[in-house]
Amino acid sequence: MGKKSELLPGTLDMLILKTLTRGALHGYGIALSIKRLSDDVLTVEEGSLYPALQRLLLQGWVKGEWKMTETNRRARFYTLTAAGRKQLSLELSQFEQMIAAIGRVLQDA
Amino acid sequence: MGKKSELLPGTLDMLILKTLTRGALHGYGIALSIKRLSDDVLTVEEGSLYPALQRLLLQGWVKGEWKMTETNRRARFYTLTAAGRKQLSLELSQFEQMIAAIGRVLQDA
DNA sequence: GGGCCATATATAGATTATCTATGGGTAGAG
DNA sequence: CTCTACCCATAGATAATCTATATATGGCCC
């Protein structure tokens, strides 16, 4: 019958940026963090995550740096840039405005 | 710079179905209703609306009937089917679950 | 040493949903 | 007789997600 998306389309970049406000993380860690914070409701598939990170790099909203993890593995750690913080705040306010608007449409009466 | 979508992707079908719980409407009327209830935040473009209505017809979630409007124009009026009501309730609960999950990720701390 | 799981990155291709742009057409007001 | 609001619809572009696949390593168990 067609499975629903694991994510609300259009929210992934915002979720990634927000996750990075808590500190630098590699891609895998970002996905885990979102999954856990959302109580397993939101699952970021690899095929969505890495292209999204490339987009964010290209836009200059995050920067990436290859390092070793605690478990001694090679991984690329992402940090928010100043532009990324600005973008996050923009996306947050647009998102909240939309959710409020949808809420008005979904109200009874 | 690239304009953002006028709609949160993935919510259009739900918005249309919900709008039809208030009574039968033609496509144009649905778009107006969503725009007005949302205080002009949500704009359903024609190129999104009519394909969406075709999808809903195909799924059996709405049925359409050609009639005359109050202003004496030919228009297709859509009504929710029983399956459509069921689908709406499903989409509403999934949406609320997702919004709650996103809310948890967006929380500070 | 061999097998497996969790960790980690990345790309190709398909799918879906939206948008932009365009086309047709009618009623009523001025 | 022209303009605006009303009404439907499709083609093609764009964007964001998914599925599937490929690669590779560290640590654990046997």
PDB file of C-alpha atoms (C1' of nucleotides) in Angstrom:
ATOM      1  CA  MET A   1       0.000   0.000   0.000  1.00  0.00           C
ATOM      2  CA  GLY A   2       3.021   2.263   0.075  1.00  0.00           C
ATOM      3  CA  LYS A   3       4.949   3.010   3.258  1.00  0.00           C
ATOM      4  CA  LYS A   4       4.968   6.500   4.633  1.00  0.00           C
ATOM      5  CA  SER A   5       8.182   8.447   4.876  1.00  0.00           C
ATOM      6  CA  GLU A   6      10.124   8.097   8.115  1.00  0.00           C
ATOM      7  CA  LEU A   7      10.472  11.858   8.133  1.00  0.00           C
ATOM      8  CA  LEU A   8       8.277  14.838   7.488  1.00  0.00           C
ATOM      9  CA  PRO A   9       9.708  16.032   4.174  1.00  0.00           C
ATOM     10  CA  GLY A  10      11.291  19.437   4.349  1.00  0.00           C
ATOM     11  CA  THR A  11      12.395  19.139   7.959  1.00  0.00           C
ATOM     12  CA  LEU A  12      15.631  17.189   7.680  1.00  0.00           C
ATOM     13  CA  ASP A  13      18.039  20.099   7.270  1.00  0.00           C
ATOM     14  CA  MET A  14      16.482  21.817  10.260  1.00  0.00           C
ATOM     15  CA  LEU A  15      16.768  18.689  12.379  1.00  0.00           C
ATOM     16  CA  ILE A  16      20.426  18.225  11.460  1.00  0.00           C
ATOM     17  CA  LEU A  17      21.298  21.850  12.151  1.00  0.00           C
ATOM     18  CA  LYS A  18      19.513  21.738  15.476  1.00  0.00           C
ATOM     19  CA  THR A  19      21.285  18.540  16.442  1.00  0.00           C
ATOM     20  CA  LEU A  20      24.625  20.198  15.793  1.00  0.00           C
ATOM     21  CA  THR A  21      23.857  23.026  18.222  1.00  0.00           C
ATOM     22  CA  ARG A  22      24.510  20.446  20.929  1.00  0.00           C
ATOM     23  CA  GLY A  23      28.083  19.949  19.702  1.00  0.00           C
ATOM     24  CA  ALA A  24      30.042  18.515  16.789  1.00  0.00           C
ATOM     25  CA  LEU A  25      28.950  15.115  15.558  1.00  0.00           C
ATOM     26  CA  HIS A  26      29.652  12.792  12.656  1.00  0.00           C
ATOM     27  CA  GLY A  27      26.884  11.711  10.289  1.00  0.00           C
ATOM     28  CA  TYR A  28      26.164   8.438  11.956  1.00  0.00           C
ATOM     29  CA  GLY A  29      25.987  10.174  15.319  1.00  0.00           C
ATOM     30  CA  ILE A  30      23.543  12.750  13.979  1.00  0.00           C
ATOM     31  CA  ALA A  31      21.244  10.006  12.745  1.00  0.00           C
ATOM     32  CA  LEU A  32      21.413   8.182  16.068  1.00  0.00           C
ATOM     33  CA  SER A  33      20.779  11.353  18.005  1.00  0.00           C
ATOM     34  CA  ILE A  34      17.673  12.221  16.012  1.00  0.00           C
ATOM     35  CA  LYS A  35      16.395   8.691  16.299  1.00  0.00           C
ATOM     36  CA  ARG A  36      16.875   8.587  20.038  1.00  0.00           C
ATOM     37  CA  LEU A  37      15.582  12.040  20.849  1.00  0.00           C
ATOM     38  CA  SER A  38      12.464  11.311  18.823  1.00  0.00           C
ATOM     39  CA  ASP A  39      11.892   7.979  20.585  1.00  0.00           C
ATOM     40  CA  ASP A  40      12.468   6.100  17.337  1.00  0.00           C
ATOM     41  CA  VAL A  41       9.732   7.953  15.485  1.00  0.00           C
ATOM     42  CA  LEU A  42      12.136   9.754  13.153  1.00  0.00           C
ATOM     43  CA  THR A  43      14.604   7.608  11.260  1.00  0.00           C
ATOM     44  CA  VAL A  44      17.131   9.291   9.002  1.00  0.00           C
ATOM     45  CA  GLU A  45      18.117   6.872   6.271  1.00  0.00           C
ATOM     46  CA  GLU A  46      21.695   6.968   5.024  1.00  0.00           C
ATOM     47  CA  GLY A  47      20.552   7.859   1.542  1.00  0.00           C
ATOM     48  CA  SER A  48      18.865  10.957   2.955  1.00  0.00           C
ATOM     49  CA  LEU A  49      21.490  11.875   5.511  1.00  0.00           C
ATOM     50  CA  TYR A  50      24.671  12.043   3.467  1.00  0.00           C
ATOM     51  CA  PRO A  51      23.199  13.989   0.558  1.00  0.00           C
ATOM     52  CA  ALA A  52      21.721  16.376   3.116  1.00  0.00           C
ATOM     53  CA  LEU A  53      25.120  16.865   4.724  1.00  0.00           C
ATOM     54  CA  GLN A  54      26.625  17.595   1.310  1.00  0.00           C
ATOM     55  CA  ARG A  55      23.945  20.225   0.752  1.00  0.00           C
ATOM     56  CA  LEU A  56      24.659  21.826   4.114  1.00  0.00           C
ATOM     57  CA  LEU A  57      28.407  21.869   3.419  1.00  0.00           C
ATOM     58  CA  LEU A  58      27.835  23.427   0.028  1.00  0.00           C
ATOM     59  CA  GLN A  59      25.618  26.122   1.531  1.00  0.00           C
ATOM     60  CA  GLY A  60      28.277  26.845   4.118  1.00  0.00           C
ATOM     61  CA  TRP A  61      25.933  26.069   6.990  1.00  0.00           C
ATOM     62  CA  VAL A  62      28.207  23.416   8.438  1.00  0.00           C
ATOM     63  CA  LYS A  63      31.869  22.595   8.119  1.00  0.00           C
ATOM     64  CA  GLY A  64      33.357  19.124   8.225  1.00  0.00           C
ATOM     65  CA  GLU A  65      36.571  17.789   9.636  1.00  0.00           C
ATOM     66  CA  TRP A  66      37.960  14.244   9.515  1.00  0.00           C
ATOM     67  CA  LYS A  67      38.864  12.928  12.929  1.00  0.00           C
ATOM     68  CA  MET A  68      38.975   9.760  14.940  1.00  0.00           C
ATOM     69  CA  THR A  69      35.986   8.748  17.045  1.00  0.00           C
ATOM     70  CA  GLU A  70      36.162   7.567  20.635  1.00  0.00           C
ATOM     71  CA  THR A  71      36.117   4.044  19.265  1.00  0.00           C
ATOM     72  CA  ASN A  72      39.094   4.766  17.069  1.00  0.00           C
ATOM     73  CA  ARG A  73      37.255   4.997  13.785  1.00  0.00           C
ATOM     74  CA  ARG A  74      37.714   7.514  10.995  1.00  0.00           C
ATOM     75  CA  ALA A  75      34.724   9.842  10.730  1.00  0.00           C
ATOM     76  CA  ARG A  76      33.812  13.262   9.516  1.00  0.00           C
ATOM     77  CA  PHE A  77      32.722  15.609  12.284  1.00  0.00           C
ATOM     78  CA  TYR A  78      30.385  18.459  11.428  1.00  0.00           C
ATOM     79  CA  THR A  79      30.078  21.789  13.215  1.00  0.00           C
ATOM     80  CA  LEU A  80      27.612  24.615  12.730  1.00  0.00           C
ATOM     81  CA  THR A  81      28.921  27.796  11.166  1.00  0.00           C
ATOM     82  CA  ALA A  82      27.608  31.266  11.979  1.00  0.00           C
ATOM     83  CA  ALA A  83      25.624  31.150   8.740  1.00  0.00           C
ATOM     84  CA  GLY A  84      24.274  27.776   9.824  1.00  0.00           C
ATOM     85  CA  ARG A  85      22.971  29.206  13.085  1.00  0.00           C
ATOM     86  CA  LYS A  86      21.278  31.987  11.207  1.00  0.00           C
ATOM     87  CA  GLN A  87      19.748  29.520   8.773  1.00  0.00           C
ATOM     88  CA  LEU A  88      18.535  27.333  11.611  1.00  0.00           C
ATOM     89  CA  SER A  89      16.783  30.212  13.262  1.00  0.00           C
ATOM     90  CA  LEU A  90      15.138  31.098   9.957  1.00  0.00           C
ATOM     91  CA  GLU A  91      13.987  27.547   9.371  1.00  0.00           C
ATOM     92  CA  LEU A  92      12.687  27.233  12.900  1.00  0.00           C
ATOM     93  CA  SER A  93      10.531  30.301  12.622  1.00  0.00           C
ATOM     94  CA  GLN A  94       9.185  29.283   9.216  1.00  0.00           C
ATOM     95  CA  PHE A  95       8.453  25.822  10.520  1.00  0.00           C
ATOM     96  CA  GLU A  96       6.604  27.119  13.551  1.00  0.00           C
ATOM     97  CA  GLN A  97       4.593  29.459  11.390  1.00  0.00           C
ATOM     98  CA  MET A  98       3.584  26.612   9.109  1.00  0.00           C
ATOM     99  CA  ILE A  99       2.701  24.291  11.952  1.00  0.00           C
ATOM    100  CA  ALA A 100       0.539  26.990  13.473  1.00  0.00           C
ATOM    101  CA  ALA A 101      -1.154  27.555  10.118  1.00  0.00           C
ATOM    102  CA  ILE A 102      -1.772  23.848   9.641  1.00  0.00           C
ATOM    103  CA  GLY A 103      -3.144  23.739  13.162  1.00  0.00           C
ATOM    104  CA  ARG A 104      -5.686  26.379  12.249  1.00  0.00           C
ATOM    105  CA  VAL A 105      -6.832  24.387   9.233  1.00  0.00           C
ATOM    106  CA  LEU A 106      -7.055  21.185  11.253  1.00  0.00           C
ATOM    107  CA  GLN A 107      -9.158  22.730  13.981  1.00  0.00           C
ATOM    108  CA  ASP A 108     -12.745  21.649  14.214  1.00  0.00           C
ATOM    109  CA  ALA A 109     -15.593  24.091  13.658  1.00  0.00           C
TER     110      ALA A 109
ATOM    111  CA  MET B   1      18.156  32.064  -3.550  1.00  0.00           C
ATOM    112  CA  GLY B   2      15.266  29.693  -4.063  1.00  0.00           C
ATOM    113  CA  LYS B   3      11.818  30.320  -2.611  1.00  0.00           C
ATOM    114  CA  LYS B   4      10.514  27.935  -0.005  1.00  0.00           C
ATOM    115  CA  SER B   5       7.475  25.845  -0.665  1.00  0.00           C
ATOM    116  CA  GLU B   6       4.136  27.378   0.238  1.00  0.00           C
ATOM    117  CA  LEU B   7       3.213  24.131   1.915  1.00  0.00           C
ATOM    118  CA  LEU B   8       4.849  21.658   4.221  1.00  0.00           C
ATOM    119  CA  PRO B   9       5.398  18.735   1.847  1.00  0.00           C
ATOM    120  CA  GLY B  10       3.427  15.661   2.767  1.00  0.00           C
ATOM    121  CA  THR B  11       0.552  17.532   4.354  1.00  0.00           C
ATOM    122  CA  LEU B  12      -1.555  18.478   1.355  1.00  0.00           C
ATOM    123  CA  ASP B  13      -3.741  15.379   1.181  1.00  0.00           C
ATOM    124  CA  MET B  14      -4.489  15.679   4.872  1.00  0.00           C
ATOM    125  CA  LEU B  15      -5.403  19.331   4.538  1.00  0.00           C
ATOM    126  CA  ILE B  16      -7.741  18.623   1.635  1.00  0.00           C
ATOM    127  CA  LEU B  17      -9.436  15.734   3.408  1.00  0.00           C
ATOM    128  CA  LYS B  18      -9.876  17.808   6.546  1.00  0.00           C
ATOM    129  CA  THR B  19     -11.323  20.680   4.555  1.00  0.00           C
ATOM    130  CA  LEU B  20     -13.912  18.368   3.062  1.00  0.00           C
ATOM    131  CA  THR B  21     -15.154  17.312   6.504  1.00  0.00           C
ATOM    132  CA  ARG B  22     -16.773  20.742   6.616  1.00  0.00           C
ATOM    133  CA  GLY B  23     -18.862  19.922   3.544  1.00  0.00           C
ATOM    134  CA  ALA B  24     -18.545  19.325  -0.185  1.00  0.00           C
ATOM    135  CA  LEU B  25     -16.405  21.794  -2.075  1.00  0.00           C
ATOM    136  CA  HIS B  26     -14.937  22.206  -5.538  1.00  0.00           C
ATOM    137  CA  GLY B  27     -11.183  22.448  -6.058  1.00  0.00           C
ATOM    138  CA  TYR B  28     -11.022  26.186  -6.173  1.00  0.00           C
ATOM    139  CA  GLY B  29     -13.085  26.379  -3.008  1.00  0.00           C
ATOM    140  CA  ILE B  30     -10.775  23.969  -1.224  1.00  0.00           C
ATOM    141  CA  ALA B  31      -7.757  26.097  -2.096  1.00  0.00           C
ATOM    142  CA  LEU B  32      -9.490  29.262  -0.921  1.00  0.00           C
ATOM    143  CA  SER B  33     -10.616  27.635   2.284  1.00  0.00           C
ATOM    144  CA  ILE B  34      -7.116  26.460   3.183  1.00  0.00           C
ATOM    145  CA  LYS B  35      -5.658  29.830   2.333  1.00  0.00           C
ATOM    146  CA  ARG B  36      -8.173  31.691   4.450  1.00  0.00           C
ATOM    147  CA  LEU B  37      -8.154  29.393   7.450  1.00  0.00           C
ATOM    148  CA  SER B  38      -4.364  29.566   7.508  1.00  0.00           C
ATOM    149  CA  ASP B  39      -4.364  33.377   7.335  1.00  0.00           C
ATOM    150  CA  ASP B  40      -2.669  33.246   3.930  1.00  0.00           C
ATOM    151  CA  VAL B  41       0.283  31.232   5.191  1.00  0.00           C
ATOM    152  CA  LEU B  42      -0.635  28.119   3.202  1.00  0.00           C
ATOM    153  CA  THR B  43      -1.195  28.588  -0.513  1.00  0.00           C
ATOM    154  CA  VAL B  44      -2.224  25.598  -2.583  1.00  0.00           C
ATOM    155  CA  GLU B  45      -1.088  26.106  -6.157  1.00  0.00           C
ATOM    156  CA  GLU B  46      -3.285  24.751  -8.908  1.00  0.00           C
ATOM    157  CA  GLY B  47      -0.502  22.500 -10.106  1.00  0.00           C
ATOM    158  CA  SER B  48      -0.441  20.849  -6.693  1.00  0.00           C
ATOM    159  CA  LEU B  49      -4.159  20.879  -6.052  1.00  0.00           C
ATOM    160  CA  TYR B  50      -5.571  19.162  -9.103  1.00  0.00           C
ATOM    161  CA  PRO B  51      -3.057  16.313  -9.198  1.00  0.00           C
ATOM    162  CA  ALA B  52      -3.719  15.829  -5.484  1.00  0.00           C
ATOM    163  CA  LEU B  53      -7.445  15.601  -6.107  1.00  0.00           C
ATOM    164  CA  GLN B  54      -6.818  13.009  -8.826  1.00  0.00           C
ATOM    165  CA  ARG B  55      -4.784  10.973  -6.357  1.00  0.00           C
ATOM    166  CA  LEU B  56      -7.547  11.168  -3.774  1.00  0.00           C
ATOM    167  CA  LEU B  57     -10.171  10.126  -6.324  1.00  0.00           C
ATOM    168  CA  LEU B  58      -8.041   7.203  -7.438  1.00  0.00           C
ATOM    169  CA  GLN B  59      -7.571   6.054  -3.858  1.00  0.00           C
ATOM    170  CA  GLY B  60     -11.296   6.258  -3.303  1.00  0.00           C
ATOM    171  CA  TRP B  61     -10.904   8.765  -0.489  1.00  0.00           C
ATOM    172  CA  VAL B  62     -13.117  11.339  -2.145  1.00  0.00           C
ATOM    173  CA  LYS B  63     -15.746  11.241  -4.845  1.00  0.00           C
ATOM    174  CA  GLY B  64     -16.405  13.940  -7.351  1.00  0.00           C
ATOM    175  CA  GLU B  65     -19.597  15.197  -8.898  1.00  0.00           C
ATOM    176  CA  TRP B  66     -20.057  17.860 -11.546  1.00  0.00           C
ATOM    177  CA  LYS B  67     -22.538  20.507 -10.501  1.00  0.00           C
ATOM    178  CA  MET B  68     -23.272  24.167 -10.887  1.00  0.00           C
ATOM    179  CA  THR B  69     -21.909  26.616  -8.334  1.00  0.00           C
ATOM    180  CA  GLU B  70     -23.938  29.368  -6.709  1.00  0.00           C
ATOM    181  CA  THR B  71     -22.491  31.685  -9.316  1.00  0.00           C
ATOM    182  CA  ASN B  72     -23.757  29.430 -12.067  1.00  0.00           C
ATOM    183  CA  ARG B  73     -20.418  27.938 -13.049  1.00  0.00           C
ATOM    184  CA  ARG B  74     -19.606  24.350 -13.879  1.00  0.00           C
ATOM    185  CA  ALA B  75     -17.466  22.797 -11.147  1.00  0.00           C
ATOM    186  CA  ARG B  76     -16.565  19.434  -9.715  1.00  0.00           C
ATOM    187  CA  PHE B  77     -17.646  19.046  -6.104  1.00  0.00           C
ATOM    188  CA  TYR B  78     -15.747  16.651  -3.924  1.00  0.00           C
ATOM    189  CA  THR B  79     -17.085  14.766  -0.902  1.00  0.00           C
ATOM    190  CA  LEU B  80     -15.299  12.554   1.584  1.00  0.00           C
ATOM    191  CA  THR B  81     -15.992   8.838   1.411  1.00  0.00           C
ATOM    192  CA  ALA B  82     -15.988   6.538   4.423  1.00  0.00           C
ATOM    193  CA  ALA B  83     -12.523   5.371   3.385  1.00  0.00           C
ATOM    194  CA  GLY B  84     -11.497   9.008   3.167  1.00  0.00           C
ATOM    195  CA  ARG B  85     -12.565   9.649   6.748  1.00  0.00           C
ATOM    196  CA  LYS B  86     -10.593   6.664   7.874  1.00  0.00           C
ATOM    197  CA  GLN B  87      -7.564   7.819   5.925  1.00  0.00           C
ATOM    198  CA  LEU B  88      -7.841  11.305   7.373  1.00  0.00           C
ATOM    199  CA  SER B  89      -7.875   9.981  10.889  1.00  0.00           C
ATOM    200  CA  LEU B  90      -4.810   7.886  10.108  1.00  0.00           C
ATOM    201  CA  GLU B  91      -2.951  10.813   8.597  1.00  0.00           C
ATOM    202  CA  LEU B  92      -3.887  13.063  11.487  1.00  0.00           C
ATOM    203  CA  SER B  93      -2.508  10.694  14.060  1.00  0.00           C
ATOM    204  CA  GLN B  94       0.689  10.107  12.106  1.00  0.00           C
ATOM    205  CA  PHE B  95       1.127  13.828  11.639  1.00  0.00           C
ATOM    206  CA  GLU B  96       0.648  14.543  15.322  1.00  0.00           C
ATOM    207  CA  GLN B  97       3.090  11.821  16.212  1.00  0.00           C
ATOM    208  CA  MET B  98       5.687  13.295  13.874  1.00  0.00           C
ATOM    209  CA  ILE B  99       5.184  16.824  15.085  1.00  0.00           C
ATOM    210  CA  ALA B 100       5.587  15.653  18.652  1.00  0.00           C
ATOM    211  CA  ALA B 101       8.762  13.790  17.710  1.00  0.00           C
ATOM    212  CA  ILE B 102      10.165  16.808  15.900  1.00  0.00           C
ATOM    213  CA  GLY B 103       9.292  18.885  18.930  1.00  0.00           C
ATOM    214  CA  ARG B 104      11.400  16.605  21.094  1.00  0.00           C
ATOM    215  CA  VAL B 105      14.379  16.987  18.773  1.00  0.00           C
ATOM    216  CA  LEU B 106      13.963  20.749  18.626  1.00  0.00           C
ATOM    217  CA  GLN B 107      13.830  21.157  22.379  1.00  0.00           C
ATOM    218  CA  ASP B 108      16.759  22.809  24.023  1.00  0.00           C
ATOM    219  CA  ALA B 109      19.016  20.915  26.453  1.00  0.00           C
TER     220      ALA B 109
ATOM    221  C1'  DG C   1      41.347 -17.612  12.121  1.00  0.00           C
ATOM    222  C1'  DG C   2      36.448 -16.937  10.974  1.00  0.00           C
ATOM    223  C1'  DG C   3      32.036 -14.942  11.495  1.00  0.00           C
ATOM    224  C1'  DC C   4      29.182 -11.406  12.848  1.00  0.00           C
ATOM    225  C1'  DC C   5      27.529  -6.981  14.568  1.00  0.00           C
ATOM    226  C1'  DA C   6      27.796  -2.111  15.229  1.00  0.00           C
ATOM    227  C1'  DT C   7      30.045   1.638  13.477  1.00  0.00           C
ATOM    228  C1'  DA C   8      31.001   4.715   9.624  1.00  0.00           C
ATOM    229  C1'  DT C   9      30.778   6.976   4.707  1.00  0.00           C
ATOM    230  C1'  DA C  10      29.049   7.377   0.188  1.00  0.00           C
ATOM    231  C1'  DT C  11      26.610   7.040  -4.436  1.00  0.00           C
ATOM    232  C1'  DA C  12      23.144   5.526  -8.047  1.00  0.00           C
ATOM    233  C1'  DG C  13      18.570   5.207  -9.240  1.00  0.00           C
ATOM    234  C1'  DA C  14      13.654   5.253  -8.318  1.00  0.00           C
ATOM    235  C1'  DT C  15       9.816   7.487  -6.415  1.00  0.00           C
ATOM    236  C1'  DT C  16       6.956  11.081  -4.905  1.00  0.00           C
ATOM    237  C1'  DA C  17       5.396  15.701  -4.120  1.00  0.00           C
ATOM    238  C1'  DT C  18       5.759  19.930  -4.917  1.00  0.00           C
ATOM    239  C1'  DC C  19       6.391  24.012  -8.053  1.00  0.00           C
ATOM    240  C1'  DT C  20       6.229  26.932 -12.481  1.00  0.00           C
ATOM    241  C1'  DA C  21       4.170  27.665 -16.511  1.00  0.00           C
ATOM    242  C1'  DT C  22       0.683  27.166 -19.610  1.00  0.00           C
ATOM    243  C1'  DG C  23      -3.574  26.083 -21.743  1.00  0.00           C
ATOM    244  C1'  DG C  24      -8.673  26.243 -21.882  1.00  0.00           C
ATOM    245  C1'  DG C  25     -13.068  28.318 -20.575  1.00  0.00           C
ATOM    246  C1'  DT C  26     -17.420  31.230 -18.292  1.00  0.00           C
ATOM    247  C1'  DA C  27     -19.992  34.918 -15.547  1.00  0.00           C
ATOM    248  C1'  DG C  28     -20.630  39.356 -14.251  1.00  0.00           C
ATOM    249  C1'  DA C  29     -19.147  44.157 -13.540  1.00  0.00           C
ATOM    250  C1'  DG C  30     -17.987  48.442 -15.452  1.00  0.00           C
TER     251       DG C  30
ATOM    252  C1'  DC D   1     -16.089  44.587 -24.878  1.00  0.00           C
ATOM    253  C1'  DT D   2     -12.706  44.229 -21.651  1.00  0.00           C
ATOM    254  C1'  DC D   3     -11.259  42.969 -17.286  1.00  0.00           C
ATOM    255  C1'  DT D   4     -11.370  40.328 -13.037  1.00  0.00           C
ATOM    256  C1'  DA D   5     -12.688  36.519 -10.458  1.00  0.00           C
ATOM    257  C1'  DC D   6     -13.853  32.099 -10.952  1.00  0.00           C
ATOM    258  C1'  DC D   7     -12.947  27.175 -12.433  1.00  0.00           C
ATOM    259  C1'  DC D   8     -10.444  23.001 -14.450  1.00  0.00           C
ATOM    260  C1'  DA D   9      -6.384  20.584 -16.059  1.00  0.00           C
ATOM    261  C1'  DT D  10      -1.727  18.981 -17.752  1.00  0.00           C
ATOM    262  C1'  DA D  11       3.378  19.121 -18.945  1.00  0.00           C
ATOM    263  C1'  DG D  12       7.758  19.633 -17.354  1.00  0.00           C
ATOM    264  C1'  DA D  13      11.090  21.069 -13.968  1.00  0.00           C
ATOM    265  C1'  DT D  14      12.821  20.715  -9.354  1.00  0.00           C
ATOM    266  C1'  DA D  15      13.613  18.920  -4.880  1.00  0.00           C
ATOM    267  C1'  DA D  16      13.691  15.689  -1.233  1.00  0.00           C
ATOM    268  C1'  DT D  17      13.163  11.493   0.158  1.00  0.00           C
ATOM    269  C1'  DC D  18      13.662   6.384  -0.249  1.00  0.00           C
ATOM    270  C1'  DT D  19      15.798   1.717  -1.562  1.00  0.00           C
ATOM    271  C1'  DA D  20      19.639  -0.598  -2.608  1.00  0.00           C
ATOM    272  C1'  DT D  21      24.261  -1.185  -2.871  1.00  0.00           C
ATOM    273  C1'  DA D  22      29.233  -0.724  -2.111  1.00  0.00           C
ATOM    274  C1'  DT D  23      33.161  -0.183   0.913  1.00  0.00           C
ATOM    275  C1'  DA D  24      35.632  -0.496   5.163  1.00  0.00           C
ATOM    276  C1'  DT D  25      37.075  -1.138  10.336  1.00  0.00           C
ATOM    277  C1'  DG D  26      36.908  -2.409  15.343  1.00  0.00           C
ATOM    278  C1'  DG D  27      35.604  -5.521  18.781  1.00  0.00           C
ATOM    279  C1'  DC D  28      33.605  -9.672  20.323  1.00  0.00           C
ATOM    280  C1'  DC D  29      32.783 -14.601  20.440  1.00  0.00           C
ATOM    281  C1'  DC D  30      34.039 -19.135  19.236  1.00  0.00           C
TER     282       DC D  30
END
